[in-house]
């Protein structure tokens, strides 16, 4: 078959027609100087030709300014017509409307035309081959049982397939019936090829039917920079048609991580899960949503991932031989660990960078090799290496650490000296305090007063003292006062006299109110001295008061005089207050006990607990991942330090840091103030949660990216629904080869055929039709193999995007028909016939006009320079006219 083409009309259009009025003043300005010349000068050949050239240039310039365009209409009768019908899943509801349109096309088909029908989606089926009998073609179309897979809309491939069925593409016409959703390929590029070959492409738009009830996952966002132990948000965007309840599930590597019900309000909404990364590996996240009455299930699952590539190579440095004997098996089980003595440790940056974290166990600054503090600082701050310091009898000593770069790296400051203390003395003055203990000529009250005065000698100039006495009431003898006023304080203590009754609650409540507003010292401590059982009706009242103070780091110790005091009560008070209890001693030794307690309360460098203590949680970080506050194992003691301003105190004891951490440049540093050699930490190391704490700490300090150097390979992906292009940028030297393979979600491994794009840039295309995570491994070979892996995810075909923009789809089909020298059809009426098959094309002459103007301008210069003369007859005629004039 052949096409018939004939021009049937040319029209001229101006975008700014009002600018044509510029011709009037322009020609006037051009002609005015010409007619001012004398006739003998005006009628020379050069003047006349120049005037004509100027006129043409002026006219063309005004046409350019006006935006002049030519529209050429010509008949292009295409005798072979193929209907290209979109039968993808998104068009299922429009199937009946499409068949009605096809029937109307059949009814309009005139003699001399052949009609064919192709169905397409993810593939094509030639349902009815080109036939001069349109009715027979329609019957063949309806009778065809084979259908393409409906999970995609590859319009580009369908157009090229239809073109291939035409005996003569220039005599062919393709009418595309679709909803304008393109999931694969590039239809605009394909239709341009068809148009260049003379094939006309028309389009018919079928608007998708809205869903009554639909919920889909639009996206899942996961931060790609995560360290082990980090807690981050996984953000999920859901779209819905209306108000309904849905169930949302998050899976990590096929195991259910968390589940929640969400209320949808219609439109796009973002929900999130808090996710704590527990291990360094590829984490495949699968998010599922379920809602009652949901129409499409294909868009209810979405995949995302995060790959944590921490090599976890840890260097353990022992400050004393055998320091790591108890903890190294724990580290060796969870990390790639190497153990050395101080004398064997690396001394250069390159050597240190072979490790991702350094653990210094009971290492003093003086133990470090000369200049190592500079190396360690650069390792942490510039290259992001982790540093973990552990206590011992050599670590955290003020005289060793003060004013050193090593000290600057740590989140705590060595503090061998005692801290400033706010000491509150609470003295029982009930009537029973008038008794004289055995072997003493003084009453218990006199002994208490003497002991209180003696305890002041144990305090430092920066300390403060307060005194409260209690019987059936509470009396403030000395409000918190600087020890510099020691004489005045002693004078007030000496005035204490006997009273009646014993009530604890009023006294402890007064103490709580006094110390809660006091903030002039680092430590706040109470020494509670009594000889009698309280008459308070409810013991829980004063115990609650002690608990309330303990939460604000106010500690309390108890001293019991005589046998009438309940040991259980005072021991319980000291336990709640985080202090010590003194019950078994000679009352004549009370001054020594008070001095000892005042000294210990200031938390010296070495803080040992015979019965152990349980650290209190101050801040929840990844160090406590999977560990409840009440499950922290006990420790036997800690070394006293001060927390730095920007550091995070994770575990504490009476306001003192037990474990602290902070960010230092690109790296993280953690400091544990207890040992891990078993002296104070035997119970901690034996407990499952203690071992988990150690593992969590080491993991949390590892760099986000490995500190070791790897081959520089960059991979990016360009997705096209069921296919993905991978682009690999890598430097390949002489004798080196590059190869790649892709691993599909089902474990199938396929080699990729790499194409060289430019030097150092390769590309390949692979299919992504299975849901899940695809892994691309790039191998660089030159004697030894270097491998690099990257990942991409595929969730569901764009065919199942239930909320695609209808306006964009309509505009897309409109562009396809325009680029295909066709039109968008709204009915089959007058579809055929020479008088109806008109194609219009636009021509913008602006560039042509400008080129002509340039040529004419140059010609004008030539005419003016060489003075062209008129023929002889014209010259004689001109002379005669001039003589007559």
Coordinates of C-alpha atoms in Angstrom, one line a residue, residues 55 71 98 103 158 253 338 403 442 447 450 491 557-558 598 644 713 715 729 731 799 844 858:
X55 CA 13.3 47.7 2.4
X71 CA 1.4 26.6 8.9
X98 CA -12.1 0.8 24.3
X103 CA -16.3 -0.9 16.9
X158 CA 4.4 -1.5 21.2
X253 CA 15.7 -9.6 56.8
X338 CA 43.9 -8.1 67.9
X403 CA 47.0 19.3 80.1
X442 CA 29.2 12.4 127.7
X447 CA 29.1 13.0 121.4
X450 CA 31.6 16.8 119.1
X491 CA 29.0 28.1 117.4
X557 CA 24.4 7.8 104.7
X558 CA 23.0 6.7 108.1
X598 CA 32.7 13.3 105.3
X644 CA 33.0 17.5 80.2
X713 CA 34.4 2.4 42.9
X715 CA 28.0 2.8 41.2
X729 CA 32.8 4.6 37.5
X731 CA 39.8 3.6 37.3
X799 CA 1.5 0.0 36.6
X844 CA 9.3 29.2 12.0
X858 CA 26.6 42.4 3.0

